[in-house]
Coordinates of C-alpha atoms in Angstrom, one line a residue:
X1 CA 69.6 -86.6 115.8
X2 CA 70.7 -83.1 115.4
X3 CA 70.1 -81.3 112.2
X4 CA 72.2 -78.9 110.7
X5 CA 70.7 -76.2 108.2
X6 CA 73.1 -73.6 106.8
X7 CA 70.7 -71.0 104.6
X8 CA 71.9 -69.3 101.4
X9 CA 71.8 -65.7 101.2
X10 CA 68.7 -64.5 98.8
X11 CA 69.5 -64.9 95.2
X12 CA 69.1 -61.5 94.7
X13 CA 71.5 -60.7 97.0
X14 CA 73.9 -62.6 95.2
X15 CA 73.1 -61.2 92.9
X16 CA 73.6 -57.7 94.1
X17 CA 77.0 -58.6 95.2
X18 CA 78.7 -60.3 92.6
X19 CA 77.1 -57.8 89.5
X20 CA 79.3 -54.4 91.8
X21 CA 81.9 -57.2 91.9
X22 CA 81.6 -57.2 88.1
X23 CA 81.3 -53.6 87.8
X24 CA 84.2 -52.6 90.2
X25 CA 86.5 -55.1 87.7
X26 CA 86.3 -54.1 84.4
X27 CA 86.6 -49.9 86.0
X28 CA 89.9 -51.3 87.2
X29 CA 90.7 -52.6 83.6
X30 CA 89.6 -50.1 82.5
X31 CA 92.1 -48.1 84.8
X32 CA 94.7 -50.0 84.1
X33 CA 94.1 -50.3 80.0
X34 CA 94.0 -46.6 79.7
X35 CA 96.7 -45.9 82.9
X36 CA 94.3 -42.9 84.5
X37 CA 94.4 -41.5 87.2
X38 CA 91.2 -41.6 90.1
X39 CA 91.1 -40.1 93.2
X40 CA 92.4 -36.4 92.4
X41 CA 91.5 -33.8 94.2
X42 CA 91.3 -29.9 94.7
X43 CA 94.6 -28.9 96.8
X44 CA 95.3 -25.0 97.7
X45 CA 97.5 -24.7 94.7
X46 CA 95.4 -25.9 92.5
X47 CA 94.4 -23.7 89.2
X48 CA 90.8 -24.8 89.2
X49 CA 91.1 -24.7 85.3
X50 CA 92.9 -20.9 84.5
X51 CA 96.2 -22.8 83.1
X52 CA 97.4 -22.2 79.7
X53 CA 98.1 -24.9 77.0
X54 CA 100.9 -25.0 75.1
X55 CA 101.8 -24.2 71.7
X56 CA 103.0 -28.0 69.8
X57 CA 103.5 -26.3 67.0
X58 CA 100.2 -24.2 65.2
X59 CA 98.2 -26.3 67.2
X60 CA 96.3 -22.6 68.7
X61 CA 92.9 -24.1 66.6
X62 CA 93.2 -27.6 69.1
X63 CA 94.4 -25.4 72.2
X64 CA 91.2 -23.1 71.8
X65 CA 88.9 -25.4 71.3
X66 CA 89.6 -27.5 74.6
X67 CA 89.7 -24.4 76.3
X68 CA 85.9 -23.6 75.2
X69 CA 85.1 -27.3 76.6
X70 CA 87.1 -27.3 79.7
X71 CA 84.6 -24.6 81.0
X72 CA 81.8 -26.3 79.8
X73 CA 81.1 -26.7 83.7
X74 CA 78.4 -30.0 83.7
X75 CA 81.3 -31.9 80.9
X76 CA 84.2 -31.1 83.3
X77 CA 83.0 -32.3 86.5
X78 CA 81.5 -35.7 84.6
X79 CA 85.3 -35.8 84.2
X80 CA 86.5 -35.1 87.1
X81 CA 84.7 -36.9 89.7
X82 CA 85.5 -40.0 87.6
X83 CA 82.2 -40.4 86.3
X84 CA 83.1 -41.3 83.0
X85 CA 85.1 -44.0 83.9
X86 CA 81.3 -46.2 84.4
X87 CA 80.5 -45.6 80.7
X88 CA 83.8 -46.5 79.2
X89 CA 82.7 -48.1 76.1
X90 CA 86.2 -50.1 75.4
X91 CA 84.4 -51.8 72.3
X92 CA 82.8 -49.5 70.4
X93 CA 84.1 -49.7 66.5
X94 CA 82.7 -46.3 66.0
X95 CA 85.0 -45.7 69.1
X96 CA 88.6 -45.0 70.2
X97 CA 87.8 -48.2 73.0
X98 CA 88.2 -45.2 75.6
X99 CA 92.0 -43.9 74.6
X100 CA 90.5 -39.7 73.6
X101 CA 88.4 -39.9 76.5
X102 CA 91.1 -41.4 78.6
X103 CA 93.6 -39.0 77.3
X104 CA 90.9 -36.1 77.9
X105 CA 90.1 -36.5 81.2
X106 CA 94.2 -36.4 82.2
X107 CA 94.4 -33.3 80.3
X108 CA 91.5 -32.5 82.1
X109 CA 92.9 -33.0 85.5
X110 CA 96.3 -31.6 85.8
X111 CA 94.3 -28.0 83.8
X112 CA 92.0 -27.9 86.9
X113 CA 94.2 -30.0 90.2
X114 CA 97.3 -29.5 89.3
X115 CA 99.2 -26.3 90.0
X116 CA 100.9 -25.2 86.7
X117 CA 100.7 -22.0 84.9
X118 CA 100.4 -23.9 81.6
X119 CA 99.7 -27.5 80.9
X120 CA 101.9 -29.3 77.6
X121 CA 99.1 -31.5 76.1
X122 CA 101.4 -33.8 74.6
X123 CA 99.7 -37.3 75.0
X124 CA 96.1 -35.5 73.9
X125 CA 97.8 -34.3 70.8
X126 CA 99.3 -38.0 70.3
X127 CA 96.1 -39.8 71.1
X128 CA 94.4 -37.6 68.4
X129 CA 96.3 -37.8 65.7
X130 CA 96.9 -41.9 66.2
X131 CA 92.8 -41.9 65.8
X132 CA 91.9 -39.0 63.1
X133 CA 94.9 -38.8 60.8
X134 CA 93.4 -35.0 59.5
X135 CA 95.1 -33.6 62.7
X136 CA 98.6 -36.0 63.1
X137 CA 101.5 -33.4 63.1
X138 CA 101.5 -29.7 64.1
X139 CA 100.3 -28.2 61.0
X140 CA 97.1 -25.8 61.4
X141 CA 93.9 -27.3 61.5
X142 CA 89.7 -25.8 61.6
X143 CA 89.0 -25.4 65.5
X144 CA 85.0 -26.7 64.4
X145 CA 86.2 -29.6 62.5
X146 CA 88.7 -30.4 65.5
X147 CA 85.3 -29.8 68.2
X148 CA 83.2 -32.0 66.2
X149 CA 85.8 -34.8 66.2
X150 CA 86.4 -34.5 69.5
X151 CA 82.8 -34.7 70.4
X152 CA 81.9 -37.4 67.7
X153 CA 84.8 -39.2 69.7
X154 CA 84.4 -38.6 73.3
X155 CA 80.2 -39.7 72.6
X156 CA 81.3 -42.8 70.8
X157 CA 83.9 -43.5 73.6
X158 CA 80.9 -43.2 76.4
X159 CA 78.2 -44.4 74.2
X160 CA 76.2 -46.5 77.0
X161 CA 74.7 -48.6 73.7
X162 CA 77.1 -51.9 74.1
X163 CA 74.9 -53.0 71.1
X164 CA 73.2 -50.4 68.5
X165 CA 70.1 -51.8 66.8
X166 CA 69.2 -51.6 63.2
X167 CA 66.1 -48.8 63.1
X168 CA 64.2 -48.5 60.0
X169 CA 62.9 -45.4 59.8
X170 CA 59.7 -44.8 58.9
X171 CA 57.2 -41.9 57.0
X172 CA 55.9 -38.9 58.4
X173 CA 52.4 -39.8 57.7
X174 CA 50.5 -36.1 58.1
X175 CA 51.9 -36.3 62.5
X176 CA 51.9 -33.6 64.5
X177 CA 55.4 -31.7 65.1
X178 CA 55.9 -33.1 68.3
X179 CA 54.5 -36.4 68.1
X180 CA 57.5 -37.1 65.1
X181 CA 59.9 -35.0 66.8
X182 CA 59.9 -37.3 70.8
X183 CA 59.2 -40.2 68.0
X184 CA 62.7 -39.5 65.9
X185 CA 65.2 -38.8 69.5
X186 CA 63.8 -41.9 70.8
X187 CA 65.1 -43.4 67.6
X188 CA 68.2 -41.2 68.4
X189 CA 68.5 -42.8 71.8
X190 CA 68.3 -45.9 71.1
X191 CA 71.2 -46.1 69.1
X192 CA 73.0 -43.1 71.2
X193 CA 72.8 -42.6 74.6
X194 CA 75.8 -40.5 76.2
X195 CA 76.7 -37.8 78.5
X196 CA 77.4 -35.9 75.1
X197 CA 73.9 -36.4 74.1
X198 CA 72.7 -35.0 77.2
X199 CA 74.4 -31.4 77.6
X200 CA 75.3 -31.2 73.5
X201 CA 72.7 -33.4 71.2
X202 CA 70.3 -31.8 69.6
X203 CA 67.4 -31.6 66.5
X204 CA 66.3 -29.9 62.9
X205 CA 63.7 -29.9 61.5
X206 CA 63.5 -30.1 57.8
X207 CA 61.1 -30.1 55.9
X208 CA 61.0 -31.3 52.0
X209 CA 57.9 -30.6 49.1
X210 CA 57.7 -31.9 46.1
X211 CA 56.1 -29.4 43.4
X212 CA 54.9 -33.1 40.7
X213 CA 53.6 -35.4 43.8
X214 CA 52.8 -32.4 46.4
X215 CA 54.1 -35.4 49.1
X216 CA 55.3 -33.2 52.1
X217 CA 58.4 -35.1 53.9
X218 CA 59.5 -34.1 57.5
X219 CA 62.2 -35.4 59.7
X220 CA 64.1 -33.9 62.8
X221 CA 67.6 -35.2 62.1
X222 CA 70.4 -35.4 65.3
X223 CA 72.6 -32.4 66.1
X224 CA 76.3 -31.4 68.0
X225 CA 77.4 -28.2 66.7
X226 CA 75.8 -25.4 65.1
X227 CA 77.2 -23.7 62.2
X228 CA 76.2 -19.7 62.4
X229 CA 78.0 -17.0 60.3
X230 CA 79.7 -14.2 61.3
X231 CA 77.0 -11.3 60.9
X232 CA 79.0 -8.9 58.0
X233 CA 79.0 -5.3 59.2
X234 CA 81.7 -2.5 58.2
X235 CA 82.1 0.5 60.9
X236 CA 81.2 4.2 59.9
X237 CA 82.2 7.1 61.6
X238 CA 79.2 10.1 61.3
X239 CA 79.1 13.1 63.3
X240 CA 75.9 14.3 65.1
X241 CA 74.6 17.8 66.2
X242 CA 72.6 17.6 70.2
X243 CA 71.3 20.4 71.4
X244 CA 70.4 20.8 75.5
X245 CA 67.3 21.3 77.0
X246 CA 69.0 24.9 78.1
X247 CA 69.6 26.7 75.1
X248 CA 72.8 28.7 77.2
X249 CA 73.9 25.4 76.6
X250 CA 76.6 25.1 73.6
X251 CA 75.0 22.5 71.0
X252 CA 77.6 19.8 70.8
X253 CA 79.0 18.2 67.5
X254 CA 79.4 15.0 68.6
X255 CA 81.7 11.8 66.5
X256 CA 80.4 8.6 66.5
X257 CA 82.8 5.1 65.1
X258 CA 79.9 1.9 65.3
X259 CA 78.8 -0.8 63.2
X260 CA 76.5 -0.3 60.2
X261 CA 74.3 -2.2 61.7
X262 CA 73.3 -0.6 64.9
X263 CA 70.5 0.9 65.7
X264 CA 69.4 4.3 66.3
X265 CA 68.4 3.2 69.6
X266 CA 71.7 2.1 70.5
X267 CA 73.4 5.4 69.2
X268 CA 71.2 6.9 72.0
X269 CA 72.0 4.6 74.7
X270 CA 75.6 6.1 73.9
X271 CA 75.0 9.1 73.9
X272 CA 73.0 9.4 76.8
X273 CA 75.8 7.5 78.8
X274 CA 78.2 10.1 77.3
X275 CA 75.9 12.9 78.2
X276 CA 74.8 10.9 81.5
X277 CA 71.5 12.4 80.4
X278 CA 68.1 10.0 80.8
X279 CA 67.8 8.1 76.7
X280 CA 63.9 9.2 76.9
X281 CA 65.0 12.6 76.5
X282 CA 66.5 12.5 73.9
X283 CA 65.3 12.9 70.5
X284 CA 66.9 11.9 66.6
X285 CA 65.7 14.6 64.0
X286 CA 67.6 14.7 60.2
X287 CA 67.1 18.3 58.7
X288 CA 67.9 19.9 55.6
X289 CA 68.5 23.8 54.6
X290 CA 68.2 24.4 58.2
X291 CA 64.5 22.6 58.7
X292 CA 63.6 18.8 59.8
X293 CA 62.5 16.4 57.0
X294 CA 62.7 13.8 58.9
X295 CA 61.9 11.6 62.6
X296 CA 64.2 8.2 62.9
X297 CA 62.6 5.8 64.8
X298 CA 64.5 3.6 67.4
X299 CA 64.6 0.6 64.8
X300 CA 66.3 2.2 62.3
X301 CA 70.0 1.1 61.3
X302 CA 73.0 3.3 61.9
X303 CA 73.5 3.2 57.7
X304 CA 70.1 3.9 56.8
X305 CA 71.0 7.0 59.6
X306 CA 74.4 7.7 57.6
X307 CA 73.2 7.5 54.0
X308 CA 70.1 9.9 54.4
X309 CA 70.1 13.6 53.0
X310 CA 69.4 15.3 56.1
X311 CA 71.7 16.1 58.8
X312 CA 71.5 14.2 62.0
X313 CA 70.2 16.5 65.0
X314 CA 69.4 15.0 68.8
X315 CA 67.3 17.3 70.9
X316 CA 67.1 16.7 74.6
X317 CA 63.2 17.0 75.5
X318 CA 62.2 16.5 79.2
X319 CA 58.9 17.0 80.1
X320 CA 57.5 20.3 80.2
X321 CA 58.0 21.9 83.3
X322 CA 54.0 21.8 84.9
X323 CA 54.5 25.4 86.4
X324 CA 53.2 26.4 83.1
X325 CA 49.8 24.0 83.1
X326 CA 48.1 27.3 85.1
X327 CA 46.1 24.7 87.3
X328 CA 45.2 22.2 84.8
X329 CA 46.7 18.8 86.9
X330 CA 43.3 17.7 87.3
X331 CA 43.6 17.4 83.3
X332 CA 44.6 13.9 81.5
X333 CA 47.6 14.9 80.3
X334 CA 48.9 14.2 76.5
X335 CA 52.8 15.2 75.0
X336 CA 52.7 17.0 72.0
X337 CA 56.3 18.4 70.2
X338 CA 56.2 21.2 68.6
X339 CA 58.6 22.7 65.9
X340 CA 60.6 26.7 66.3
X341 CA 61.7 27.9 62.7
X342 CA 64.1 31.0 62.2
X343 CA 63.6 32.6 58.8
X344 CA 63.9 36.3 57.3
X345 CA 61.0 35.1 55.2
X346 CA 57.7 34.9 57.2
X347 CA 54.9 34.4 54.0
X348 CA 57.6 31.4 53.3
X349 CA 59.2 30.0 55.9
X350 CA 58.5 26.6 55.2
X351 CA 59.4 26.2 52.0
X352 CA 62.0 29.1 51.7
X353 CA 65.9 28.8 52.4
X354 CA 66.5 31.4 54.0
X355 CA 66.0 30.4 57.3
X356 CA 68.9 31.4 59.6
X357 CA 69.0 29.1 61.7
X358 CA 68.1 24.9 62.8
X359 CA 64.5 24.3 63.8
X360 CA 64.7 24.2 67.3
X361 CA 62.4 20.9 68.9
X362 CA 60.6 21.5 72.3
X363 CA 58.2 19.2 74.2
X364 CA 54.9 20.9 75.5
X365 CA 51.7 19.6 77.0
X366 CA 48.4 19.7 75.7
X367 CA 46.1 21.2 77.4
X368 CA 48.3 24.5 77.2
X369 CA 46.5 27.5 75.6
X370 CA 48.6 29.2 73.0
X371 CA 49.5 32.0 74.9
X372 CA 51.0 29.3 77.1
X373 CA 53.0 27.6 74.8
X374 CA 54.1 30.7 72.9
X375 CA 55.4 32.0 76.5
X376 CA 57.2 28.8 77.4
X377 CA 58.8 29.2 73.9
X378 CA 59.5 32.6 74.5
X379 CA 61.5 31.1 78.0
X380 CA 63.6 28.6 76.1
X381 CA 64.9 31.2 73.8
X382 CA 65.2 34.5 75.7
X383 CA 69.1 33.7 76.2
X384 CA 69.7 34.3 72.2
X385 CA 67.1 37.5 71.9
X386 CA 69.1 38.9 75.6
X387 CA 72.5 38.3 74.2
X388 CA 71.1 40.2 70.5
X389 CA 69.6 43.3 72.8
X390 CA 72.5 43.4 74.7
X391 CA 75.0 44.2 71.1
X392 CA 72.6 46.7 69.8
X393 CA 70.4 49.6 71.5
X394 CA 68.0 48.2 73.6
X395 CA 64.2 47.9 72.3
X396 CA 61.7 50.4 73.9
X397 CA 58.6 51.8 72.6
X398 CA 55.6 54.1 73.3
X399 CA 58.3 54.6 76.6
X400 CA 58.3 50.3 76.9
X401 CA 61.6 49.0 77.9
X402 CA 62.0 45.6 77.1
X403 CA 64.3 44.2 80.0
X404 CA 65.7 40.6 80.6
X405 CA 65.9 39.5 83.2
X406 CA 67.8 35.9 82.6
X407 CA 67.5 34.5 86.7
X408 CA 63.9 35.1 87.2
X409 CA 62.4 32.2 85.4
X410 CA 58.9 32.1 86.8
X411 CA 56.3 32.3 84.4
X412 CA 54.9 35.4 86.0
X413 CA 58.0 36.7 84.7
X414 CA 58.0 35.3 81.3
X415 CA 54.8 36.3 81.0
X416 CA 55.5 39.8 81.4
X417 CA 58.5 40.4 79.2
X418 CA 57.0 38.6 76.9
X419 CA 53.8 41.2 76.3
X420 CA 56.6 43.8 76.9
X421 CA 58.4 42.6 73.5
X422 CA 55.1 42.3 71.4
X423 CA 54.4 45.9 72.3
X424 CA 57.5 47.1 71.3
X425 CA 57.8 45.4 68.1
X426 CA 53.8 45.6 67.3
X427 CA 54.6 47.9 64.6
X428 CA 58.3 47.9 63.6
X429 CA 57.6 44.0 62.8
X430 CA 61.3 43.4 64.4
X431 CA 59.9 40.2 66.0
X432 CA 57.0 38.3 64.3
X433 CA 55.4 35.1 65.3
X434 CA 53.1 33.4 63.0
X435 CA 51.6 29.2 63.8
X436 CA 51.2 27.2 61.0
X437 CA 50.8 23.3 60.4
X438 CA 53.5 21.1 59.4
X439 CA 52.9 18.1 56.9
X440 CA 53.5 15.6 60.0
X441 CA 50.7 14.8 61.4
X442 CA 52.3 14.5 64.8
X443 CA 53.6 17.9 64.9
X444 CA 52.2 21.3 65.3
X445 CA 54.5 24.3 64.5
X446 CA 55.6 27.6 66.0
X447 CA 57.2 29.7 63.9
X448 CA 59.4 32.7 64.5
X449 CA 60.6 35.4 62.0
X450 CA 63.0 37.5 62.7
X451 CA 64.9 40.0 60.5

């Protein structure tokens, strides 16, 4: 006797084969029912999303939203590669039975695979109006409302949850926020699970305090869109004076037109780009009656600067020249700002309104001696003194003749000129030097007064 034994394939293999066949059948039914085109790919003439959308009446609200979503790369790839077909939920009464997702997929393929300069989204518009009557017709609508509906509609059409369970939300019971947030998100995923949830959904935390019973309720609610207010600002036209570190250069009066909520730090960056300087070498001050009355910080707004009673000046203040340090390089260096006032009233210069020119601002090293500081400042302003002496007779006293050589900027030359200046001016009081202390704690002031 011979026995012929025929072995059946393992149950699991047969089951997997049957499941794959069922998935294929379901996908084919979806493709046929929704009239989807599959298997498309890019060609050499494909526009790859650089495609316009033709207006159908006043549908710019729709076209702008579609262009934004079209350039959301993960979502667009999900549709172009036909991954969405597997997730199509044709039985969800909260969606459009796959129609909206199908129409959106076809539109994306026209925009990315096609070669036309623009596409007419007629099919998408027809499906949209069929299921959302507020968008029926061709009147102007709200773009945010359209995007909100589209994201929600795509979510329900692609929701992987076929039967949504009933969920009873519990009180927070003083749980930590992290634990409560995770629990709420798990509840959300039990009813909502789609590519839209993965890319667009988040959580709001809300807290309610009862003033009577002192009960505190904390919840984490899902959202798919955030509404952000547009800042309410206006532009202000204003001007400032810019003073170069090189005193031979004429100060500039520069006009700006900027939003009133911009910061002084941003203005400093714009100024540095316009003048091709380093932003960290620019210092703002506000002046009144030729005297500095305030030092704006980078966080001041343009409106604060504009409404201040002072006139806005900006000074170029590079690092102090090391040649004036007199071998003090090994000591710890600290920088100090000094003010230079030019006045006809030396005794009351800080209170007087007789200042004849705006205050200058310099940056020096705290390791310098007072004489070194005087000579440094003299080197900055001697161009103006030379101009004055050129117009008048030369300054001479006891056979000492002050001669200014603007081509020699060495410390030795400046020291010699400085000594000649005071030898000539000592008795006649043509040029007086006074040192005073300003009310600013971080500012020492050198006061030069002139007749």
